[in-house]
């Protein structure tokens, strides 16, 4: 609880005066004194409507917690448009790795509407306890109901570690809960390690990736971390896993919200190249506009986007938003494949922070090979379609 | 009642110039230039746009050393009305929790009836984007992150488009509330030179630890920060630099194999 309620007996004239004050009947009278029971939802109606000064909310400033009471790893199983968000299996993969080092239970929280199939899917992946909060009004993400459910789940499971995907929803929800529990949160972790006493070591890039920071939350529980998508290794299904499923009732007060979702539009991947994790770049080696389609096919196979150098944009072959370079956008994808790009410094400056640079060019002397991690010397018209084909057949062979 | 709009802003180092001392693992701060966090410019612009629609007052608030007043002055030059600087040696070493706590108290102390609080999506130095939601929690008000478009601003409610990547939500939120805005929600206006003179004469309220209501010293700065940075270190650079030649199919297969092993591409079903 972040706040607590203080009752001033002197300000209450009669029991009748406060009889109907609390919609949850949380105000108890033992004949001599008033107290607040656990039914209190902190709605503050007693403070607002009660006798002046009788009920006051006071901020609790107890910051340190007994570490021992908190154990286990909790995972927020975010729902996306087509079932469980893939980052959840990655979090689970990491959690199982950590739990193998220091044995502890793995709890999972599933919030939404019609959760049966998602729940069924998760039981195959080695979760110890799965908590479902299933309600039509939890279909859309709204912060107050989701935070209220999450809070209830954490009080019930008391985990030492809470892992949340660094998605837009995760990055909105995790800090809200971390503040509610007055504890630490490390955003966008790229690596997690565990120590004795369930101490979590969180590693994340700082200052735009120029530095890595190693962060601990020594005195507080639970320890919250959000983790980037596509960083950890997905959990594999387990044979005869035993998942206990708890489907918990929803308290109507949790659903109160100042937010109304008027409309939801599902859509595909991000359209901005600066957000893309994979980019395929067209350079002057692409000789006609219609040939861009072979690059586009490669981009699709990689679930990435198409970008271009300045000359391609100037010719009007691609939208200016897709221009990479000093006069265009600077990008930092995980993977960038340049096709027929010579690699002038104006362009190279825009891609240098990419995690992996692949260059395809038929000129072995092209400056792009100075910055590429993998330089493929050859004709893009031959290599690119073969690459697409290899990706597609690799995917098929695994499914 | 006039709309009191608060924008949280931050002075950040010019990230391109940050370097790590390889032996000590600490930041080389000396001579580092500072600027306003670029994401905050959009937050200020959003506040100004809303003020133009509903009337009211735009407050800018920052926590930092005395020189952070500079970003408040910059905000004045864009058109902000009032500035608050939370400045106290006891705030030093704050992590997200302590920062949010301090800002929330600062807002509550300086602004009598804040109706709308706006934060940029994230900062370029911390990069966490979590201060906004934590402030909202401390103030017990709803928050909406990733706001990409302001559909309508009325005095007691906002209609917003929210970019959740996989989907777009159109929401209506009651005030008081906190929103964090995407960088391209509005192109920020340039500082006006006419306003520069005005800005010079505007007063900035400077608040320290003891000025904040219910300020418990244990909740500020390093002491109030649950997370501890144990170490900073340069990322391990073990990137390959290879030039491959061969037949097209050889090159293609070799690359797909490498991408899989480096987890840059995973053959999963969708």
XYZ file of N, CA and C in Angstrom, chain A residues 161-288:
384
model
N 11.194 -11.199 -8.018
C 11.529 -10.594 -9.311
C 10.255 -10.486 -10.138
N 10.069 -9.360 -10.801
C 8.933 -9.194 -11.715
C 9.485 -8.821 -13.091
N 9.183 -9.648 -14.087
C 9.674 -9.381 -15.439
C 8.510 -8.970 -16.344
N 8.718 -7.891 -17.072
C 7.695 -7.358 -17.963
C 8.372 -7.030 -19.294
N 7.728 -7.343 -20.395
C 8.288 -7.003 -21.710
C 8.348 -5.493 -21.886
N 9.416 -5.008 -22.527
C 9.556 -3.559 -22.719
C 8.751 -3.106 -23.943
N 7.489 -3.487 -23.952
C 6.565 -3.074 -25.007
C 5.890 -1.777 -24.546
N 5.132 -1.118 -25.415
C 4.447 0.095 -24.937
C 3.583 -0.177 -23.701
N 2.864 -1.287 -23.677
C 2.024 -1.579 -22.514
C 2.893 -1.902 -21.297
N 3.918 -2.715 -21.488
C 4.798 -3.080 -20.381
C 5.490 -1.872 -19.781
N 5.894 -0.954 -20.636
C 6.612 0.224 -20.144
C 5.686 1.236 -19.502
N 4.399 1.059 -19.677
C 3.437 1.925 -19.006
C 3.037 1.311 -17.662
N 2.915 -0.008 -17.667
C 2.418 -0.732 -16.494
C 3.497 -0.935 -15.423
N 4.688 -1.369 -15.832
C 5.729 -1.720 -14.860
C 6.095 -0.545 -13.934
N 6.328 0.655 -14.477
C 6.669 1.752 -13.566
C 5.533 2.100 -12.601
N 4.317 1.975 -13.083
C 3.162 2.265 -12.222
C 3.194 1.345 -10.990
N 3.463 0.066 -11.230
C 3.490 -0.907 -10.140
C 4.726 -0.731 -9.264
N 5.858 -0.443 -9.917
C 7.088 -0.257 -9.135
C 6.906 0.897 -8.168
N 6.265 1.974 -8.613
C 6.037 3.113 -7.717
C 5.040 2.726 -6.629
N 4.039 1.934 -6.983
C 3.034 1.529 -5.988
C 3.690 0.710 -4.880
N 4.660 -0.100 -5.244
C 5.353 -0.918 -4.243
C 6.610 -0.234 -3.714
N 6.805 1.012 -4.126
C 7.962 1.793 -3.674
C 9.265 1.016 -3.855
N 9.416 0.471 -5.035
C 10.607 -0.340 -5.262
C 11.269 0.053 -6.582
N 12.356 -0.617 -6.908
C 13.148 -0.243 -8.071
C 12.691 -0.928 -9.345
N 12.905 -0.243 -10.445
C 12.596 -0.797 -11.769
C 13.737 -0.440 -12.690
N 14.220 -1.416 -13.425
C 15.237 -1.141 -14.425
C 14.625 -1.413 -15.786
N 14.649 -0.403 -16.633
C 13.971 -0.498 -17.922
C 14.892 -1.068 -18.988
N 14.305 -1.793 -19.924
C 15.010 -2.194 -21.137
C 16.273 -3.002 -20.882
N 16.188 -3.955 -19.963
C 17.378 -4.765 -19.669
C 17.735 -5.622 -20.873
N 19.017 -5.801 -21.080
C 19.445 -6.680 -22.155
C 20.053 -7.962 -21.610
N 20.320 -7.970 -20.282
C 20.826 -9.180 -19.661
C 20.418 -9.200 -18.200
N 20.096 -10.394 -17.696
C 19.712 -10.543 -16.290
C 20.489 -11.705 -15.698
N 20.937 -11.514 -14.457
C 21.602 -12.607 -13.748
C 21.017 -12.663 -12.355
N 21.145 -13.835 -11.713
C 20.588 -13.932 -10.366
C 21.672 -14.303 -9.372
N 21.513 -13.775 -8.146
C 22.470 -14.061 -7.083
C 21.727 -14.661 -5.904
N 22.446 -14.927 -4.847
C 21.813 -15.455 -3.637
C 20.747 -14.484 -3.157
N 19.795 -14.953 -2.343
C 18.718 -14.116 -1.810
C 17.862 -13.535 -2.937
N 17.857 -14.215 -4.090
C 17.067 -13.763 -5.232
C 17.463 -12.373 -5.716
N 18.681 -11.949 -5.453
C 19.124 -10.637 -5.922
C 19.297 -10.649 -7.436
N 18.693 -9.679 -8.085
C 18.720 -9.638 -9.546
C 19.758 -8.627 -10.018
N 20.607 -9.065 -10.918
C 21.557 -8.155 -11.539
C 20.983 -7.790 -12.906
N 20.808 -6.492 -13.129
C 20.177 -6.021 -14.357
C 21.191 -5.242 -15.179
N 21.336 -5.646 -16.429
C 22.287 -4.954 -17.291
C 21.535 -4.308 -18.445
N 21.825 -3.042 -18.657
C 21.117 -2.331 -19.726
C 22.036 -1.297 -20.357
N 21.780 -0.984 -21.623
C 22.555 0.093 -22.228
C 22.095 1.441 -21.691
N 23.020 2.364 -21.544
C 22.668 3.719 -21.119
C 23.283 4.701 -22.106
N 22.854 5.904 -22.050
C 23.374 6.949 -22.932
C 23.381 6.530 -24.395
N 22.239 6.100 -24.861
C 22.098 5.771 -26.269
C 22.943 4.585 -26.687
N 23.284 3.713 -25.746
C 24.016 2.508 -26.087
C 25.527 2.670 -26.041
N 25.992 3.878 -25.666
C 27.437 4.070 -25.588
C 28.062 3.340 -24.406
N 27.253 3.094 -23.382
C 27.744 2.482 -22.153
C 26.753 1.430 -21.679
N 27.237 0.421 -20.987
C 26.359 -0.534 -20.334
C 26.371 -0.240 -18.832
N 25.214 -0.365 -18.197
C 25.138 -0.158 -16.759
C 24.717 -1.463 -16.098
N 25.355 -1.772 -14.980
C 25.024 -2.960 -14.201
C 24.310 -2.470 -12.945
N 23.048 -2.881 -12.793
C 22.193 -2.288 -11.769
C 21.642 -3.361 -10.835
N 21.620 -3.069 -9.539
C 21.045 -3.985 -8.557
C 19.991 -3.244 -7.745
N 19.088 -3.997 -7.127
C 18.083 -3.426 -6.228
C 18.261 -4.132 -4.883
N 19.273 -3.707 -4.102
C 19.699 -4.527 -2.967
C 18.683 -4.651 -1.829
N 17.932 -3.582 -1.528
C 17.127 -3.578 -0.302
C 15.630 -3.758 -0.535
N 15.173 -3.711 -1.753
C 13.742 -3.640 -1.996
C 13.224 -4.829 -2.776
N 11.999 -5.192 -2.484
C 11.321 -6.268 -3.180
C 9.907 -5.825 -3.471
N 9.320 -6.274 -4.586
C 9.984 -7.034 -5.640
C 10.907 -6.157 -6.495
N 11.749 -6.832 -7.263
C 12.658 -6.126 -8.159
C 12.047 -6.166 -9.554
N 11.710 -5.005 -10.098
C 11.062 -4.948 -11.412
C 12.091 -4.752 -12.519
N 11.905 -5.479 -13.613
C 12.743 -5.239 -14.790
C 11.878 -5.351 -16.036
N 12.046 -4.420 -16.961
C 11.466 -4.631 -18.284
C 12.596 -5.073 -19.213
N 12.229 -5.928 -20.161
C 13.242 -6.548 -21.014
C 12.850 -6.340 -22.474
N 13.819 -5.960 -23.264
C 13.549 -5.723 -24.677
C 13.139 -7.011 -25.395
N 12.277 -6.815 -26.345
C 11.822 -7.906 -27.191
C 12.975 -8.353 -28.099
N 13.073 -9.660 -28.310
C 14.088 -10.260 -29.177
C 15.499 -10.151 -28.612
N 15.613 -10.164 -27.297
C 16.933 -10.167 -26.679
C 17.194 -11.518 -26.021
N 16.214 -12.007 -25.261
C 16.375 -13.286 -24.571
C 15.939 -14.434 -25.486
N 16.322 -15.648 -25.095
C 15.964 -16.821 -25.886
C 14.633 -17.397 -25.420
N 13.755 -17.641 -26.375
C 12.421 -18.166 -26.072
C 12.472 -19.484 -25.304
N 11.530 -19.656 -24.383
C 11.391 -20.937 -23.691
C 10.886 -21.979 -24.679
N 11.328 -23.221 -24.479
C 10.820 -24.329 -25.295
C 9.700 -25.017 -24.518
N 8.769 -25.640 -25.211
C 7.710 -26.364 -24.496
C 8.323 -27.478 -23.640
N 7.654 -27.804 -22.529
C 8.153 -28.885 -21.680
C 7.202 -30.074 -21.755
N 7.754 -31.255 -21.535
C 6.922 -32.458 -21.426
C 6.267 -32.454 -20.046
N 5.114 -33.024 -19.935
C 4.339 -33.112 -18.687
C 4.668 -32.029 -17.651
N 4.498 -30.796 -18.050
C 4.606 -29.697 -17.099
C 3.374 -29.675 -16.221
N 3.548 -29.201 -14.985
C 2.396 -29.126 -14.085
C 2.151 -27.678 -13.727
N 1.198 -27.090 -14.398
C 0.878 -25.696 -14.107
C -0.402 -25.631 -13.297
N -0.334 -24.977 -12.139
C -1.561 -24.741 -11.371
C -2.198 -23.465 -11.922
N -3.484 -23.582 -12.240
C -4.164 -22.404 -12.777
C -5.129 -21.839 -11.749
N -5.010 -20.547 -11.496
C -5.928 -19.873 -10.586
C -6.694 -18.829 -11.380
N -8.002 -19.004 -11.447
C -8.808 -18.007 -12.127
C -9.460 -17.168 -11.046
N -9.027 -15.932 -10.926
C -9.436 -15.152 -9.767
C -10.565 -14.174 -10.085
N -11.436 -13.943 -9.097
C -12.560 -13.027 -9.319
C -12.084 -11.577 -9.421
N -12.880 -10.810 -10.122
C -12.542 -9.396 -10.323
C -13.387 -8.567 -9.362
N -12.734 -7.717 -8.609
C -13.458 -6.792 -7.746
C -13.907 -5.611 -8.619
N -15.220 -5.289 -8.599
C -15.701 -4.222 -9.501
C -14.940 -2.904 -9.326
N -14.447 -2.655 -8.124
C -13.756 -1.370 -7.919
C -12.464 -1.277 -8.728
N -11.898 -2.441 -9.089
C -10.663 -2.409 -9.888
C -10.926 -1.832 -11.273
N -12.156 -1.944 -11.722
C -12.453 -1.577 -13.111
C -12.717 -0.085 -13.288
N -12.783 0.639 -12.155
C -13.006 2.082 -12.262
C -11.815 2.725 -12.960
N -12.104 3.599 -13.922
C -11.015 4.206 -14.665
C -11.433 5.559 -15.201
N -10.482 6.468 -15.269
C -10.733 7.772 -15.876
C -10.545 7.715 -17.380
N -10.237 6.514 -17.880
C -9.925 6.369 -19.301
C -11.008 5.549 -19.994
N -11.410 6.028 -21.136
C -12.408 5.313 -21.925
C -11.759 5.005 -23.268
N -11.765 3.748 -23.654
C -11.204 3.424 -24.973
C -12.331 3.534 -25.995
N -12.191 4.476 -26.908
C -13.266 4.749 -27.860
C -13.161 3.853 -29.083
N -11.915 3.504 -29.428
C -11.737 2.752 -30.667
C -10.359 2.098 -30.667
N -10.280 0.897 -31.198
C -8.990 0.226 -31.302
C -8.776 -0.207 -32.744
N -7.638 0.173 -33.297
C -7.322 -0.220 -34.662
C -6.099 -1.111 -34.629
N -6.269 -2.347 -35.045
C -5.107 -3.236 -35.114
C -4.343 -2.922 -36.390
N -3.046 -3.065 -36.303
C -2.265 -2.814 -37.514
C -1.003 -3.648 -37.469
N -0.323 -3.665 -38.594
C 0.873 -4.489 -38.699
C 2.064 -3.845 -38.031
N 3.179 -4.030 -38.619
C 4.433 -3.569 -38.033
C 4.582 -2.065 -38.147
N 5.506 -1.532 -37.369
C 5.844 -0.119 -37.416
C 6.222 0.329 -38.811
N 5.818 1.512 -39.149
C 6.170 2.003 -40.474
C 7.385 2.915 -40.495
N 7.868 3.314 -39.324
C 9.005 4.234 -39.332
C 10.316 3.454 -39.309
N 11.204 3.771 -40.243
C 12.448 3.001 -40.330
C 13.316 3.145 -39.080
N 13.163 4.234 -38.330
C 14.001 4.380 -37.135
C 13.566 3.415 -36.036
N 12.358 2.889 -36.109
C 11.898 1.913 -35.121
C 12.138 0.485 -35.574
N 12.490 0.324 -36.839
C 12.577 -1.033 -37.375
C 13.775 -1.766 -36.779
N 13.612 -3.035 -36.530
C 14.721 -3.826 -36.014
C 15.552 -4.405 -37.145
N 14.917 -4.516 -38.295
C 15.641 -5.023 -39.461
C 15.384 -4.082 -40.634
N 16.467 -3.699 -41.332
C 16.316 -2.825 -42.495
C 17.048 -3.428 -43.684
N 16.429 -3.313 -44.848
C 17.088 -3.660 -46.099
C 17.202 -2.358 -46.885
N 18.440 -2.012 -47.280
C 18.659 -0.701 -47.878
C 18.994 -0.825 -49.362
N 18.285 -0.045 -50.158
C 18.543 -0.017 -51.597
C 19.517 1.099 -51.923
N 20.583 0.753 -52.648
C 21.536 1.747 -53.104
C 21.538 1.808 -54.618
N 22.522 2.533 -55.143
C 22.532 2.776 -56.595
C 22.720 1.527 -57.445
N 23.157 0.452 -56.778
C 23.285 -0.804 -57.503
C 21.948 -1.361 -57.978
N 20.857 -0.855 -57.415
C 19.535 -1.246 -57.899
C 19.243 -0.360 -59.103
N 19.092 -0.989 -60.285
C 19.105 -0.160 -61.487
C 17.732 0.347 -61.925
N 16.674 -0.305 -61.490
C 15.391 0.270 -61.876
C 14.399 0.143 -60.729
